[in-house]
Amino acid sequence: MNTGRSTGETPSWYSKLNIFEALWITTIIDTVRSSAAENSVPPLQRAVNKFIKALIQRFLGLFVYFITEEQRKRRKETAEKVEAAVVECLGERVRDLISLDNLATARRAQRRGYASALVTYLTELGDRQGRGVWLFTHEDVVGFYAQFGFRKIGYLVVGEDNPAWTERPVVMCLVSLVLQCRLALNIRAL
């Protein structure tokens, strides 16, 4: 089977799956998890991905027994607000976009370019496929993504109406990158 490794291109079978990359130097220092654009995946593979995702969610659901009632409420509030923001800002177009679902760098490995390399890889993948990329991030991190051409298109606030939350509310920003393909998004801010 041709994996595409000799040409440096992403194997076609791999680009159809949810992408999970990890950069290892003794221990994990940087991870990125992204999801293929739904419309880029054939129906059968989409069904397989959905089944695998359901299995993973069921497994992760076991951890719900270890969180507090307040944490459950916060997770529910966040999920509802994220879904509403995606519908409002991206609508059906979200199915044509790649999502960057998680990017984390170990504190000891920050400011060395690891996260930048992973974001660049993902945006170049989007470019090759003619797709934009979107993600949610904390308001303090929007500047990091701006250097790659992402722009803030909406936001949500979690914890603002919760008297049990003693910290400042958490502001999550929805940012999007329209690549050289000039994918027309016509996105509105919240």
PDB file of C-alpha atoms in Angstrom, residues 18-190:
ATOM      1  CA  ASN A  18      -9.774  12.320  12.471  1.00  0.00           C
ATOM      2  CA  ILE A  19      -6.181  13.470  12.606  1.00  0.00           C
ATOM      3  CA  PHE A  20      -4.236  13.098  15.833  1.00  0.00           C
ATOM      4  CA  GLU A  21      -0.605  14.115  15.835  1.00  0.00           C
ATOM      5  CA  ALA A  22       1.801  13.974  18.746  1.00  0.00           C
ATOM      6  CA  LEU A  23       5.352  15.284  18.759  1.00  0.00           C
ATOM      7  CA  TRP A  24       7.523  13.190  21.092  1.00  0.00           C
ATOM      8  CA  ILE A  25      10.837  14.138  22.646  1.00  0.00           C
ATOM      9  CA  THR A  26      11.192  11.705  25.575  1.00  0.00           C
ATOM     10  CA  THR A  27       7.629  12.617  26.608  1.00  0.00           C
ATOM     11  CA  ILE A  28       4.715  14.231  24.834  1.00  0.00           C
ATOM     12  CA  ILE A  29       5.405  17.932  24.532  1.00  0.00           C
ATOM     13  CA  ASP A  30       2.869  18.980  21.951  1.00  0.00           C
ATOM     14  CA  THR A  31      -0.353  17.505  20.647  1.00  0.00           C
ATOM     15  CA  VAL A  32      -2.884  18.581  18.094  1.00  0.00           C
ATOM     16  CA  ARG A  33      -6.205  16.936  17.375  1.00  0.00           C
ATOM     17  CA  SER A  34      -8.267  17.962  14.429  1.00  0.00           C
ATOM     18  CA  SER A  35     -11.236  16.659  12.517  1.00  0.00           C
ATOM     19  CA  ALA A  36     -11.494  16.173   8.791  1.00  0.00           C
ATOM     20  CA  ALA A  37     -14.132  18.256   7.064  1.00  0.00           C
ATOM     21  CA  GLU A  38     -17.289  16.146   7.228  1.00  0.00           C
ATOM     22  CA  ASN A  39     -18.029  16.604   3.520  1.00  0.00           C
ATOM     23  CA  SER A  40     -14.558  15.299   2.608  1.00  0.00           C
ATOM     24  CA  VAL A  41     -15.264  11.872   4.112  1.00  0.00           C
ATOM     25  CA  PRO A  42     -17.174   9.175   2.159  1.00  0.00           C
ATOM     26  CA  PRO A  43     -20.465   8.087   3.801  1.00  0.00           C
ATOM     27  CA  LEU A  44     -19.184   4.652   4.874  1.00  0.00           C
ATOM     28  CA  GLN A  45     -16.047   6.109   6.469  1.00  0.00           C
ATOM     29  CA  ARG A  46     -18.196   8.821   8.092  1.00  0.00           C
ATOM     30  CA  ALA A  47     -20.339   6.073   9.668  1.00  0.00           C
ATOM     31  CA  VAL A  48     -17.228   4.246  10.906  1.00  0.00           C
ATOM     32  CA  ASN A  49     -15.820   7.486  12.345  1.00  0.00           C
ATOM     33  CA  LYS A  50     -19.146   8.214  14.044  1.00  0.00           C
ATOM     34  CA  PHE A  51     -19.190   4.725  15.573  1.00  0.00           C
ATOM     35  CA  ILE A  52     -15.598   5.033  16.829  1.00  0.00           C
ATOM     36  CA  LYS A  53     -16.325   8.487  18.227  1.00  0.00           C
ATOM     37  CA  ALA A  54     -19.375   7.085  20.048  1.00  0.00           C
ATOM     38  CA  LEU A  55     -17.230   4.317  21.563  1.00  0.00           C
ATOM     39  CA  ILE A  56     -14.649   6.833  22.725  1.00  0.00           C
ATOM     40  CA  GLN A  57     -17.361   9.092  24.157  1.00  0.00           C
ATOM     41  CA  ARG A  58     -18.884   6.123  25.994  1.00  0.00           C
ATOM     42  CA  PHE A  59     -15.475   5.283  27.486  1.00  0.00           C
ATOM     43  CA  LEU A  60     -14.800   8.900  28.438  1.00  0.00           C
ATOM     44  CA  GLY A  61     -18.295   9.028  29.903  1.00  0.00           C
ATOM     45  CA  LEU A  62     -17.033   6.795  32.702  1.00  0.00           C
ATOM     46  CA  PHE A  63     -15.042   9.734  34.019  1.00  0.00           C
ATOM     47  CA  VAL A  64     -18.235  11.698  34.654  1.00  0.00           C
ATOM     48  CA  TYR A  65     -18.501   9.815  37.938  1.00  0.00           C
ATOM     49  CA  PHE A  66     -15.334  11.554  39.123  1.00  0.00           C
ATOM     50  CA  ILE A  67     -16.452  15.142  38.541  1.00  0.00           C
ATOM     51  CA  THR A  68     -18.613  17.335  40.713  1.00  0.00           C
ATOM     52  CA  GLU A  69     -22.151  18.448  39.963  1.00  0.00           C
ATOM     53  CA  GLU A  70     -20.801  21.965  39.370  1.00  0.00           C
ATOM     54  CA  GLN A  71     -18.328  20.626  36.793  1.00  0.00           C
ATOM     55  CA  ARG A  72     -21.159  18.766  35.052  1.00  0.00           C
ATOM     56  CA  LYS A  73     -23.164  21.990  34.830  1.00  0.00           C
ATOM     57  CA  ARG A  74     -20.137  23.861  33.449  1.00  0.00           C
ATOM     58  CA  ARG A  75     -19.490  21.192  30.815  1.00  0.00           C
ATOM     59  CA  LYS A  76     -23.149  21.266  29.763  1.00  0.00           C
ATOM     60  CA  GLU A  77     -23.172  25.076  29.598  1.00  0.00           C
ATOM     61  CA  THR A  78     -19.986  25.080  27.520  1.00  0.00           C
ATOM     62  CA  ALA A  79     -21.248  22.411  25.101  1.00  0.00           C
ATOM     63  CA  GLU A  80     -24.539  24.250  24.540  1.00  0.00           C
ATOM     64  CA  LYS A  81     -22.822  27.595  23.955  1.00  0.00           C
ATOM     65  CA  VAL A  82     -20.205  26.093  21.640  1.00  0.00           C
ATOM     66  CA  GLU A  83     -22.889  24.420  19.535  1.00  0.00           C
ATOM     67  CA  ALA A  84     -24.905  27.649  19.332  1.00  0.00           C
ATOM     68  CA  ALA A  85     -21.828  29.674  18.335  1.00  0.00           C
ATOM     69  CA  VAL A  86     -20.868  27.194  15.608  1.00  0.00           C
ATOM     70  CA  VAL A  87     -24.405  27.250  14.190  1.00  0.00           C
ATOM     71  CA  GLU A  88     -24.550  31.056  14.351  1.00  0.00           C
ATOM     72  CA  CYS A  89     -21.100  31.765  12.909  1.00  0.00           C
ATOM     73  CA  LEU A  90     -20.447  28.846  10.571  1.00  0.00           C
ATOM     74  CA  GLY A  91     -23.823  27.208   9.923  1.00  0.00           C
ATOM     75  CA  GLU A  92     -23.831  24.387   7.388  1.00  0.00           C
ATOM     76  CA  ARG A  93     -20.440  25.547   6.080  1.00  0.00           C
ATOM     77  CA  VAL A  94     -18.849  23.860   9.098  1.00  0.00           C
ATOM     78  CA  ARG A  95     -19.193  20.552   7.217  1.00  0.00           C
ATOM     79  CA  ASP A  96     -16.725  21.827   4.597  1.00  0.00           C
ATOM     80  CA  LEU A  97     -14.140  23.066   7.086  1.00  0.00           C
ATOM     81  CA  ILE A  98     -11.385  21.352   9.052  1.00  0.00           C
ATOM     82  CA  SER A  99     -11.638  21.890  12.788  1.00  0.00           C
ATOM     83  CA  LEU A 100      -8.661  22.163  15.087  1.00  0.00           C
ATOM     84  CA  ASP A 101     -10.156  20.528  18.170  1.00  0.00           C
ATOM     85  CA  ASN A 102      -7.256  20.643  20.595  1.00  0.00           C
ATOM     86  CA  LEU A 103      -3.720  22.000  20.645  1.00  0.00           C
ATOM     87  CA  ALA A 104      -1.644  21.761  23.795  1.00  0.00           C
ATOM     88  CA  THR A 105       2.046  22.306  24.489  1.00  0.00           C
ATOM     89  CA  ALA A 106       3.773  21.288  27.704  1.00  0.00           C
ATOM     90  CA  ARG A 107       4.830  24.430  29.549  1.00  0.00           C
ATOM     91  CA  ARG A 108       8.510  23.404  29.468  1.00  0.00           C
ATOM     92  CA  ALA A 109       8.377  23.121  25.660  1.00  0.00           C
ATOM     93  CA  GLN A 110       6.553  26.349  24.845  1.00  0.00           C
ATOM     94  CA  ARG A 111       8.054  29.091  22.664  1.00  0.00           C
ATOM     95  CA  ARG A 112      10.117  26.631  20.610  1.00  0.00           C
ATOM     96  CA  GLY A 113       7.911  26.482  17.525  1.00  0.00           C
ATOM     97  CA  TYR A 114       6.341  23.060  18.082  1.00  0.00           C
ATOM     98  CA  ALA A 115       2.745  24.300  18.145  1.00  0.00           C
ATOM     99  CA  SER A 116       3.460  26.609  15.211  1.00  0.00           C
ATOM    100  CA  ALA A 117       4.729  23.653  13.182  1.00  0.00           C
ATOM    101  CA  LEU A 118       1.583  21.644  13.920  1.00  0.00           C
ATOM    102  CA  VAL A 119      -0.739  24.561  13.082  1.00  0.00           C
ATOM    103  CA  THR A 120       1.207  25.167   9.873  1.00  0.00           C
ATOM    104  CA  TYR A 121       0.854  21.487   8.954  1.00  0.00           C
ATOM    105  CA  LEU A 122      -2.905  21.619   9.507  1.00  0.00           C
ATOM    106  CA  THR A 123      -3.395  24.872   7.579  1.00  0.00           C
ATOM    107  CA  GLU A 124      -1.328  23.521   4.690  1.00  0.00           C
ATOM    108  CA  LEU A 125      -3.492  20.391   4.699  1.00  0.00           C
ATOM    109  CA  GLY A 126      -6.535  22.660   4.472  1.00  0.00           C
ATOM    110  CA  ASP A 127      -4.890  24.534   1.638  1.00  0.00           C
ATOM    111  CA  ARG A 128      -4.221  21.329  -0.307  1.00  0.00           C
ATOM    112  CA  GLN A 129      -7.849  20.289   0.169  1.00  0.00           C
ATOM    113  CA  GLY A 130      -9.202  23.764  -0.591  1.00  0.00           C
ATOM    114  CA  ARG A 131     -10.744  24.066   2.877  1.00  0.00           C
ATOM    115  CA  GLY A 132     -10.666  26.603   5.669  1.00  0.00           C
ATOM    116  CA  VAL A 133      -9.834  25.791   9.284  1.00  0.00           C
ATOM    117  CA  TRP A 134     -11.697  26.860  12.418  1.00  0.00           C
ATOM    118  CA  LEU A 135     -11.262  26.450  16.167  1.00  0.00           C
ATOM    119  CA  PHE A 136     -12.238  27.709  19.601  1.00  0.00           C
ATOM    120  CA  THR A 137      -9.549  29.168  21.830  1.00  0.00           C
ATOM    121  CA  HIS A 138      -9.198  31.212  24.985  1.00  0.00           C
ATOM    122  CA  GLU A 139      -9.254  34.961  24.380  1.00  0.00           C
ATOM    123  CA  ASP A 140      -5.625  35.258  25.554  1.00  0.00           C
ATOM    124  CA  VAL A 141      -4.451  32.956  22.740  1.00  0.00           C
ATOM    125  CA  VAL A 142      -6.166  34.625  19.761  1.00  0.00           C
ATOM    126  CA  GLY A 143      -2.932  36.482  18.949  1.00  0.00           C
ATOM    127  CA  PHE A 144      -1.042  33.214  18.488  1.00  0.00           C
ATOM    128  CA  TYR A 145      -3.488  32.090  15.806  1.00  0.00           C
ATOM    129  CA  ALA A 146      -3.599  35.560  14.218  1.00  0.00           C
ATOM    130  CA  GLN A 147       0.021  35.135  13.117  1.00  0.00           C
ATOM    131  CA  PHE A 148      -1.203  32.301  10.853  1.00  0.00           C
ATOM    132  CA  GLY A 149      -4.003  34.415   9.381  1.00  0.00           C
ATOM    133  CA  PHE A 150      -6.842  33.337  11.674  1.00  0.00           C
ATOM    134  CA  ARG A 151      -9.337  36.000  12.680  1.00  0.00           C
ATOM    135  CA  LYS A 152     -11.860  36.156  15.482  1.00  0.00           C
ATOM    136  CA  ILE A 153     -15.386  35.698  14.147  1.00  0.00           C
ATOM    137  CA  GLY A 154     -17.339  35.183  17.349  1.00  0.00           C
ATOM    138  CA  TYR A 155     -17.076  34.403  21.018  1.00  0.00           C
ATOM    139  CA  LEU A 156     -18.914  32.956  23.974  1.00  0.00           C
ATOM    140  CA  VAL A 157     -18.670  33.515  27.710  1.00  0.00           C
ATOM    141  CA  VAL A 158     -18.862  30.660  30.203  1.00  0.00           C
ATOM    142  CA  GLY A 159     -19.533  31.190  33.895  1.00  0.00           C
ATOM    143  CA  GLU A 160     -20.916  34.720  33.754  1.00  0.00           C
ATOM    144  CA  ASP A 161     -24.299  33.793  35.245  1.00  0.00           C
ATOM    145  CA  ASN A 162     -23.059  31.234  37.749  1.00  0.00           C
ATOM    146  CA  PRO A 163     -22.910  32.476  41.365  1.00  0.00           C
ATOM    147  CA  ALA A 164     -20.808  29.424  42.333  1.00  0.00           C
ATOM    148  CA  TRP A 165     -18.041  30.492  39.915  1.00  0.00           C
ATOM    149  CA  THR A 166     -15.631  32.734  41.838  1.00  0.00           C
ATOM    150  CA  GLU A 167     -13.135  33.423  39.048  1.00  0.00           C
ATOM    151  CA  ARG A 168     -13.632  35.804  36.149  1.00  0.00           C
ATOM    152  CA  PRO A 169     -15.838  34.380  33.369  1.00  0.00           C
ATOM    153  CA  VAL A 170     -14.054  32.358  30.695  1.00  0.00           C
ATOM    154  CA  VAL A 171     -14.175  33.913  27.229  1.00  0.00           C
ATOM    155  CA  MET A 172     -13.749  31.450  24.367  1.00  0.00           C
ATOM    156  CA  CYS A 173     -13.238  32.903  20.898  1.00  0.00           C
ATOM    157  CA  LEU A 174     -14.220  31.250  17.630  1.00  0.00           C
ATOM    158  CA  VAL A 175     -11.494  31.924  15.076  1.00  0.00           C
ATOM    159  CA  SER A 176     -11.386  30.986  11.417  1.00  0.00           C
ATOM    160  CA  LEU A 177      -8.821  30.918   8.646  1.00  0.00           C
ATOM    161  CA  VAL A 178      -9.818  31.301   5.027  1.00  0.00           C
ATOM    162  CA  LEU A 179      -6.922  29.866   3.092  1.00  0.00           C
ATOM    163  CA  GLN A 180      -5.624  30.685  -0.352  1.00  0.00           C
ATOM    164  CA  CYS A 181      -8.583  28.779  -1.780  1.00  0.00           C
ATOM    165  CA  ARG A 182     -10.658  31.849  -0.770  1.00  0.00           C
ATOM    166  CA  LEU A 183     -13.465  29.729   0.624  1.00  0.00           C
ATOM    167  CA  ALA A 184     -16.329  32.191   0.996  1.00  0.00           C
ATOM    168  CA  LEU A 185     -17.716  31.943   4.517  1.00  0.00           C
ATOM    169  CA  ASN A 186     -19.821  35.102   4.966  1.00  0.00           C
ATOM    170  CA  ILE A 187     -19.448  34.721   8.731  1.00  0.00           C
ATOM    171  CA  ARG A 188     -21.226  36.955  11.215  1.00  0.00           C
ATOM    172  CA  ALA A 189     -19.947  37.837  14.658  1.00  0.00           C
ATOM    173  CA  LEU A 190     -22.063  36.822  17.627  1.00  0.00           C
TER     174      LEU A 190
END
